[in-house]
Amino acid sequence: MTLLAGTLLARGRRTVAAALRASGNDQAMNWSLFHQVLNRAQWSPLAVSRQLLLLIVETFVPTGTCVDLVIDETLERRWGSKIRKRGHYRDSARSSRERSVSSPGLRWIVMAVVVHPQWTKQRWALPFLCVLATTPEVSERLGKRHKTIAMWAHQMISLVRRWLADRNIKLMGDLGSVCQVQL
């Protein structure tokens, strides 16, 4: 829980050291144990995502109201020989109508809860679940069945539907991910 809270509070890069500093545990004597959580301890990212979603909904979404979810994809530009799941994708930040630019990187599908905290006029999107989507070539190279963005989105929505079985959900997203998903 210390690392999770510190990661949420940390500014800049989300490292273990930054999470410990943000949570006030930078002077802890057993700091090496925190580094072992991610590489030795058994944990489930889905269980963390579920707990984070339930915490966000309990804290920011009033009982009886609809839970607003947003789903979108983002490109993390990455290089290096050790990144096996990297593919080439259309980079919407660098492309225009006249010119399409592709960049190497990792394509993440992110799902977030849209909330309106009382202390601000703006609505916030608080992410709780992300999935790495690969190209067909990368999936074939890894020996895995390829899933499209729509397939991943459907799987993520079904999962959240199970987690929030007693709540009404409104889903927002772009045409690429949500248009082909049936609830």
XYZ file of N, CA and C in Angstrom:
549
model
N 0.824 -1.191 0.000
C 0.000 0.000 0.000
C 0.872 1.261 0.000
N 2.020 1.184 0.666
C 2.918 2.332 0.696
C 3.394 2.690 -0.702
N 3.785 1.674 -1.478
C 4.234 1.934 -2.846
C 3.101 2.438 -3.722
N 1.908 1.889 -3.556
C 0.774 2.329 -4.361
C 0.434 3.784 -4.064
N 0.361 4.135 -2.780
C 0.069 5.525 -2.407
C 1.184 6.457 -2.871
N 2.428 6.036 -2.709
C 3.552 6.862 -3.146
C 3.589 7.053 -4.647
N 3.223 6.020 -5.398
C 3.192 6.126 -6.856
C 2.120 7.110 -7.303
N 0.990 7.101 -6.627
C -0.072 8.043 -6.966
C 0.322 9.477 -6.635
N 1.108 9.666 -5.592
C 1.501 11.005 -5.155
C 2.761 11.532 -5.833
N 3.561 10.640 -6.386
C 4.859 11.032 -6.937
C 4.695 11.895 -8.179
N 5.621 12.831 -8.325
C 5.672 13.666 -9.521
C 6.817 13.173 -10.382
N 6.688 13.326 -11.678
C 7.757 12.905 -12.576
C 7.756 11.401 -12.772
N 8.935 10.814 -12.827
C 9.059 9.373 -13.061
C 8.520 8.595 -11.881
N 7.837 7.494 -12.171
C 7.232 6.656 -11.133
C 8.184 5.514 -10.775
N 9.225 5.821 -10.018
C 10.180 4.813 -9.579
C 9.880 4.456 -8.134
N 10.491 3.381 -7.664
C 10.309 2.974 -6.272
C 10.842 4.059 -5.339
N 11.998 4.613 -5.670
C 12.576 5.671 -4.835
C 11.666 6.895 -4.796
N 11.096 7.269 -5.931
C 10.186 8.424 -5.973
C 8.928 8.149 -5.166
N 8.423 6.911 -5.216
C 7.237 6.543 -4.440
C 7.529 6.592 -2.944
N 8.707 6.146 -2.546
C 9.084 6.192 -1.127
C 9.241 7.639 -0.653
N 9.837 8.488 -1.491
C 9.963 9.897 -1.123
C 8.592 10.552 -0.972
N 7.699 10.295 -1.926
C 6.374 10.932 -1.914
C 5.526 10.477 -0.736
N 5.722 9.231 -0.279
C 4.933 8.718 0.838
C 5.591 8.981 2.193
N 6.758 9.654 2.189
C 7.420 9.992 3.439
C 8.260 8.870 4.020
N 8.561 7.853 3.228
C 9.338 6.706 3.709
C 10.731 6.646 3.107
N 11.256 7.793 2.676
C 12.571 7.785 2.041
C 13.697 7.486 3.021
N 13.458 7.625 4.316
C 14.480 7.327 5.321
C 14.273 5.965 5.974
N 13.388 5.146 5.438
C 13.119 3.829 6.018
C 14.377 2.962 5.960
N 14.562 2.179 6.997
C 15.750 1.338 7.082
C 15.664 0.136 6.141
N 14.457 -0.313 5.843
C 14.284 -1.512 5.025
C 13.838 -1.167 3.604
N 14.431 -0.141 3.017
C 14.006 0.320 1.704
C 14.215 -0.722 0.621
N 15.180 -1.615 0.779
C 15.410 -2.634 -0.250
C 14.243 -3.606 -0.360
N 13.486 -3.781 0.723
C 12.309 -4.651 0.666
C 11.257 -4.096 -0.286
N 11.165 -2.777 -0.383
C 10.203 -2.168 -1.286
C 10.572 -2.449 -2.744
N 11.872 -2.507 -3.051
C 12.303 -2.812 -4.409
C 11.978 -4.258 -4.772
N 11.943 -5.148 -3.786
C 11.693 -6.556 -4.040
C 10.218 -6.856 -4.292
N 9.331 -5.923 -3.979
C 7.906 -6.155 -4.174
C 7.605 -6.451 -5.638
N 8.219 -5.704 -6.530
C 7.905 -5.857 -7.946
C 8.666 -6.989 -8.624
N 9.787 -7.427 -8.075
C 10.529 -8.469 -8.773
C 10.540 -9.812 -8.042
N 10.121 -9.873 -6.785
C 10.146 -11.150 -6.077
C 8.796 -11.533 -5.487
N 8.073 -10.571 -4.999
C 6.807 -10.872 -4.337
C 5.756 -11.274 -5.366
N 4.826 -12.110 -4.947
C 3.724 -12.512 -5.802
C 2.612 -11.493 -5.641
N 2.188 -10.893 -6.741
C 1.103 -9.922 -6.693
C 0.383 -9.939 -8.028
N -0.820 -9.450 -8.031
C -1.640 -9.463 -9.228
C -1.970 -8.034 -9.646
N -1.552 -7.618 -10.840
C -1.908 -6.282 -11.305
C -3.423 -6.104 -11.437
N -4.133 -7.169 -11.783
C -5.597 -7.072 -11.885
C -6.228 -6.839 -10.518
N -5.698 -7.480 -9.493
C -6.234 -7.262 -8.146
C -5.985 -5.824 -7.696
N -4.825 -5.282 -8.021
C -4.530 -3.885 -7.689
C -5.457 -2.948 -8.464
N -5.680 -3.245 -9.745
C -6.585 -2.426 -10.559
C -7.999 -2.446 -9.994
N -8.445 -3.619 -9.587
C -9.793 -3.736 -9.013
C -9.917 -2.936 -7.730
N -8.943 -3.058 -6.860
C -8.981 -2.319 -5.596
C -8.927 -0.813 -5.841
N -8.105 -0.404 -6.794
C -8.003 1.017 -7.125
C -9.324 1.539 -7.683
N -9.966 0.778 -8.573
C -11.263 1.174 -9.114
C -12.301 1.307 -8.004
N -12.380 0.308 -7.128
C -13.363 0.359 -6.045
C -13.102 1.533 -5.110
N -11.843 1.834 -4.855
C -11.491 2.974 -4.004
C -11.878 4.298 -4.663
N -11.612 4.435 -5.962
C -11.975 5.658 -6.688
C -13.490 5.838 -6.690
N -14.222 4.770 -6.991
C -15.683 4.861 -7.050
C -16.256 5.174 -5.672
N -15.749 4.522 -4.649
C -16.238 4.764 -3.279
C -15.964 6.194 -2.827
N -14.824 6.747 -3.227
C -14.422 8.072 -2.781
C -15.074 9.196 -3.583
N -15.165 9.052 -4.904
C -15.548 10.178 -5.745
C -16.904 10.071 -6.436
N -17.496 8.879 -6.510
C -18.761 8.715 -7.221
C -19.870 8.465 -6.208
N -20.833 9.385 -6.087
C -21.909 9.206 -5.108
C -22.731 7.942 -5.395
N -23.216 7.328 -4.344
C -24.024 6.125 -4.466
C -25.282 6.429 -5.275
N -25.620 5.535 -6.163
C -26.812 5.699 -6.978
C -26.606 6.460 -8.267
N -25.433 7.020 -8.471
C -25.163 7.736 -9.721
C -24.377 6.844 -10.669
N -24.355 7.244 -11.908
C -23.683 6.493 -12.963
C -22.159 6.679 -12.846
N -21.423 5.612 -13.090
C -19.962 5.666 -13.109
C -19.531 5.964 -14.541
N -18.884 7.104 -14.752
C -18.411 7.504 -16.078
C -17.010 6.950 -16.306
N -16.868 6.136 -17.332
C -15.577 5.559 -17.690
C -15.148 6.081 -19.045
N -13.863 6.243 -19.222
C -13.302 6.637 -20.505
C -12.223 5.629 -20.858
N -12.165 5.281 -22.137
C -11.156 4.338 -22.614
C -10.475 4.963 -23.821
N -9.158 4.889 -23.837
C -8.398 5.475 -24.933
C -7.069 4.751 -25.037
N -6.382 4.986 -26.110
C -5.074 4.381 -26.293
C -4.014 5.473 -26.346
N -2.819 5.120 -25.944
C -1.711 6.059 -25.963
C -0.451 5.333 -26.415
N 0.449 6.062 -27.016
C 1.696 5.490 -27.508
C 2.844 5.946 -26.616
N 3.528 4.982 -26.048
C 4.731 5.268 -25.262
C 5.922 5.017 -26.184
N 6.582 6.086 -26.578
C 7.714 5.950 -27.501
C 8.894 5.331 -26.764
N 9.320 4.149 -27.218
C 10.408 3.429 -26.565
C 11.358 2.878 -27.606
N 12.625 2.820 -27.266
C 13.652 2.226 -28.104
C 14.468 1.297 -27.226
N 15.184 0.426 -27.850
C 16.093 -0.440 -27.115
C 15.943 -1.891 -27.535
N 17.011 -2.623 -27.393
C 17.024 -4.014 -27.845
C 16.278 -4.943 -26.887
N 16.066 -4.533 -25.652
C 15.431 -5.410 -24.674
C 13.911 -5.267 -24.628
N 13.363 -4.348 -25.388
C 11.914 -4.145 -25.394
C 11.345 -5.033 -26.497
N 10.849 -6.207 -26.113
C 10.412 -7.206 -27.080
C 9.041 -6.919 -27.671
N 8.193 -6.211 -26.969
C 6.817 -6.014 -27.430
C 6.624 -4.696 -28.176
N 7.709 -4.071 -28.544
C 7.639 -2.799 -29.260
C 7.203 -3.030 -30.699
N 6.364 -2.141 -31.192
C 5.927 -2.179 -32.586
C 5.959 -0.783 -33.163
N 5.579 -0.659 -34.425
C 5.494 0.651 -35.081
C 4.026 1.006 -35.234
N 3.656 2.159 -34.728
C 2.271 2.606 -34.723
C 2.186 4.016 -35.297
N 1.007 4.371 -35.768
C 0.767 5.740 -36.218
C 0.831 6.637 -34.993
N 1.658 7.649 -35.062
C 1.842 8.578 -33.953
C 0.926 9.780 -34.169
N -0.181 9.829 -33.439
C -1.160 10.902 -33.646
C -0.622 12.262 -33.212
N 0.327 12.283 -32.292
C 0.890 13.561 -31.844
C 1.775 14.188 -32.927
N 2.391 13.382 -33.743
C 3.305 13.883 -34.778
C 2.700 13.864 -36.177
N 1.545 13.270 -36.339
C 0.917 13.168 -37.651
C -0.038 14.323 -37.894
N -0.341 14.534 -39.156
C -1.335 15.530 -39.544
C -2.218 14.898 -40.609
N -3.146 15.676 -41.130
C -4.011 15.145 -42.187
C -3.219 14.865 -43.455
N -2.209 15.656 -43.698
C -1.412 15.505 -44.910
C -0.339 14.429 -44.785
N 0.182 14.235 -43.586
C 1.323 13.345 -43.406
C 1.111 12.411 -42.224
N 1.313 11.132 -42.438
C 1.190 10.144 -41.371
C 2.587 9.724 -40.918
N 2.842 9.839 -39.622
C 4.144 9.505 -39.057
C 3.968 8.302 -38.139
N 4.846 7.319 -38.294
C 4.810 6.177 -37.383
C 6.021 6.245 -36.463
N 5.815 5.777 -35.243
C 6.889 5.793 -34.250
C 6.991 4.424 -33.592
N 8.206 4.020 -33.234
C 8.337 2.767 -32.491
C 7.964 2.993 -31.035
N 7.294 2.019 -30.465
C 6.935 2.158 -29.063
C 5.955 1.102 -28.624
N 5.354 1.351 -27.487
C 4.375 0.458 -26.887
C 3.016 1.143 -26.902
N 1.998 0.438 -27.355
C 0.644 0.991 -27.398
C -0.128 0.463 -26.185
N -0.555 1.397 -25.359
C -1.302 1.061 -24.145
C -2.755 1.465 -24.319
N -3.664 0.610 -23.859
C -5.081 0.940 -23.790
C -5.360 1.248 -22.324
N -5.835 2.455 -22.066
C -6.015 2.926 -20.689
C -7.496 3.152 -20.418
N -7.951 2.678 -19.250
C -9.316 2.918 -18.815
C -9.261 3.742 -17.535
N -10.116 4.776 -17.463
C -10.105 5.689 -16.318
C -11.532 6.020 -15.909
N -11.690 6.384 -14.645
C -12.967 6.866 -14.128
C -12.934 8.385 -14.198
N -13.983 8.977 -14.764
C -14.085 10.431 -14.857
C -14.853 10.913 -13.629
N -14.205 11.769 -12.845
C -14.811 12.262 -11.602
C -14.784 13.783 -11.596
N -15.613 14.344 -10.735
C -15.651 15.803 -10.564
C -15.451 16.087 -9.067
N -14.191 16.221 -8.634
C -13.937 16.507 -7.215
C -14.557 17.846 -6.813
N -14.967 17.947 -5.565
C -15.648 19.144 -5.076
C -14.738 20.364 -5.048
N -13.442 20.163 -4.938
C -12.525 21.290 -4.767
C -12.040 21.887 -6.097
N -12.561 21.403 -7.228
C -12.131 21.936 -8.514
C -13.319 22.060 -9.462
N -13.161 22.909 -10.460
C -14.206 23.081 -11.460
C -14.074 22.069 -12.588
N -12.905 21.464 -12.710
C -12.636 20.552 -13.817
C -12.969 19.114 -13.452
N -13.226 18.334 -14.497
C -13.409 16.898 -14.314
C -12.055 16.229 -14.502
N -11.793 15.203 -13.732
C -10.531 14.483 -13.786
C -10.771 13.067 -14.275
N -9.840 12.537 -15.037
C -9.860 11.135 -15.442
C -8.795 10.418 -14.614
N -9.225 9.529 -13.730
C -8.313 8.798 -12.850
C -8.121 7.383 -13.397
N -6.958 7.091 -13.980
C -6.736 5.768 -14.584
C -6.610 4.680 -13.526
N -7.144 3.508 -13.856
C -7.050 2.381 -12.927
C -6.652 1.083 -13.615
N -6.726 1.025 -14.939
C -6.429 -0.212 -15.650
C -5.795 0.122 -16.994
N -4.703 -0.562 -17.328
C -4.109 -0.391 -18.649
C -3.631 -1.749 -19.157
N -3.709 -1.899 -20.472
C -3.354 -3.154 -21.131
C -2.427 -2.820 -22.293
N -1.415 -3.638 -22.476
C -0.484 -3.465 -23.587
C -1.027 -4.181 -24.813
N -1.236 -3.443 -25.895
C -1.707 -4.008 -27.160
C -0.525 -4.083 -28.120
N -0.367 -5.219 -28.757
C 0.770 -5.417 -29.654
C 0.298 -5.472 -31.105
N 1.234 -5.344 -32.005
C 0.939 -5.472 -33.430
C 0.791 -6.960 -33.768
N 0.176 -7.287 -34.909
C 0.087 -8.696 -35.306
C 1.461 -9.351 -35.449
N 2.432 -8.602 -35.935
C 3.781 -9.155 -36.105
C 4.415 -9.508 -34.761
N 4.256 -8.635 -33.790
C 4.815 -8.885 -32.459
C 4.106 -10.060 -31.806
N 2.791 -10.125 -31.928
C 2.039 -11.247 -31.359
C 2.494 -12.570 -31.958
N 2.688 -12.584 -33.282
C 3.143 -13.803 -33.947
C 4.540 -14.190 -33.483
N 5.427 -13.195 -33.363
C 6.795 -13.466 -32.914
C 6.821 -14.025 -31.501
N 5.893 -13.575 -30.648
C 5.832 -14.057 -29.267
C 5.030 -15.346 -29.125
N 4.404 -15.789 -30.224
C 3.619 -17.016 -30.181
C 2.279 -16.854 -29.487
N 1.720 -15.649 -29.530
C 0.440 -15.371 -28.890
C -0.596 -15.001 -29.936
N -1.853 -15.261 -29.599
C -2.946 -14.882 -30.487
C -3.093 -13.373 -30.469
N -3.219 -12.776 -31.649
C -3.330 -11.321 -31.740
C -4.735 -10.868 -31.358
N -4.816 -9.808 -30.569
C -6.085 -9.189 -30.209
C -6.074 -7.757 -30.710
N -7.174 -7.369 -31.332
C -7.296 -5.999 -31.808
C -7.618 -5.074 -30.640
N -7.590 -3.766 -30.908
C -7.928 -2.784 -29.883
C -9.361 -3.014 -29.396
N -10.263 -3.295 -30.330
C -11.664 -3.528 -29.960
C -11.810 -4.774 -29.090
N -11.036 -5.813 -29.374
C -11.100 -7.029 -28.552
C -10.606 -6.754 -27.136
N -9.495 -6.021 -27.023
C -8.987 -5.660 -25.699
C -9.988 -4.792 -24.949
N -10.581 -3.814 -25.650
C -11.558 -2.930 -25.017
C -12.755 -3.732 -24.518
N -13.231 -4.669 -25.312
C -14.362 -5.503 -24.893
C -14.008 -6.316 -23.652
N -12.826 -6.865 -23.628
C -12.389 -7.662 -22.478
C -12.270 -6.786 -21.227
N -11.733 -5.572 -21.385
C -11.611 -4.664 -20.248
C -12.983 -4.243 -19.728
N -13.907 -3.960 -20.634
C -15.248 -3.542 -20.233
C -15.974 -4.678 -19.531
N -15.830 -5.894 -20.028
C -16.464 -7.049 -19.375
C -15.927 -7.240 -17.959
N -14.648 -7.043 -17.796
C -14.024 -7.164 -16.482
C -14.576 -6.120 -15.515
N -14.634 -4.869 -15.962
C -15.153 -3.794 -15.115
C -16.635 -4.006 -14.823
N -17.368 -4.543 -15.794
C -18.787 -4.841 -15.585
C -18.970 -5.837 -14.440
N -18.070 -6.839 -14.351
C -18.119 -7.806 -13.245
C -17.752 -7.145 -11.917
N -16.751 -6.255 -11.966
C -16.309 -5.597 -10.736
C -17.364 -4.645 -10.198
N -18.106 -3.987 -11.069
C -19.123 -3.014 -10.666
C -20.508 -3.502 -11.092
N -20.864 -4.703 -10.685
C -22.115 -5.323 -11.125
C -23.348 -4.552 -10.665
N -23.260 -3.846 -9.549
C -24.430 -3.155 -8.996
C -24.513 -1.681 -9.404
N -23.629 -1.219 -10.271
C -23.605 0.192 -10.661
C -23.910 0.354 -12.147
N -24.533 1.475 -12.505
C -24.708 1.840 -13.907
C -23.403 2.440 -14.412
N -23.035 2.068 -15.637
C -21.772 2.517 -16.213
C -22.052 3.241 -17.524
N -21.412 4.406 -17.694
C -21.444 5.118 -18.971
C -20.027 5.111 -19.521
N -19.868 4.607 -20.735
C -18.554 4.461 -21.344
C -18.366 5.509 -22.428
N -17.206 6.174 -22.404
C -16.856 7.153 -23.415
C -15.516 6.759 -24.022
N -15.337 7.048 -25.292
C -14.081 6.735 -25.947
C -14.129 7.164 -27.387
N -13.029 6.937 -28.083
C -13.008 7.295 -29.493
C -13.598 6.166 -30.332
N -13.788 6.428 -31.594
C -14.432 5.451 -32.463
C -13.613 4.183 -32.637
N -12.300 4.281 -32.534
C -11.455 3.116 -32.762
C -11.607 2.032 -31.733
N -11.856 2.397 -30.489
C -11.911 1.388 -29.444
C -13.310 1.044 -29.002
N -14.218 1.994 -29.016
C -15.527 1.758 -28.426
C -16.575 1.394 -29.464
N -16.409 1.842 -30.679
C -17.452 1.681 -31.689
C -17.795 0.211 -31.931
N -16.815 -0.678 -31.877
C -17.044 -2.077 -32.178
C -17.373 -2.898 -30.941
N -17.429 -2.286 -29.774
C -17.674 -3.014 -28.541
C -19.157 -3.032 -28.256
N -19.673 -4.210 -27.961
C -21.072 -4.348 -27.600
C -21.166 -4.693 -26.127
N -21.981 -3.931 -25.377
C -22.147 -4.188 -23.941
C -23.277 -5.142 -23.684
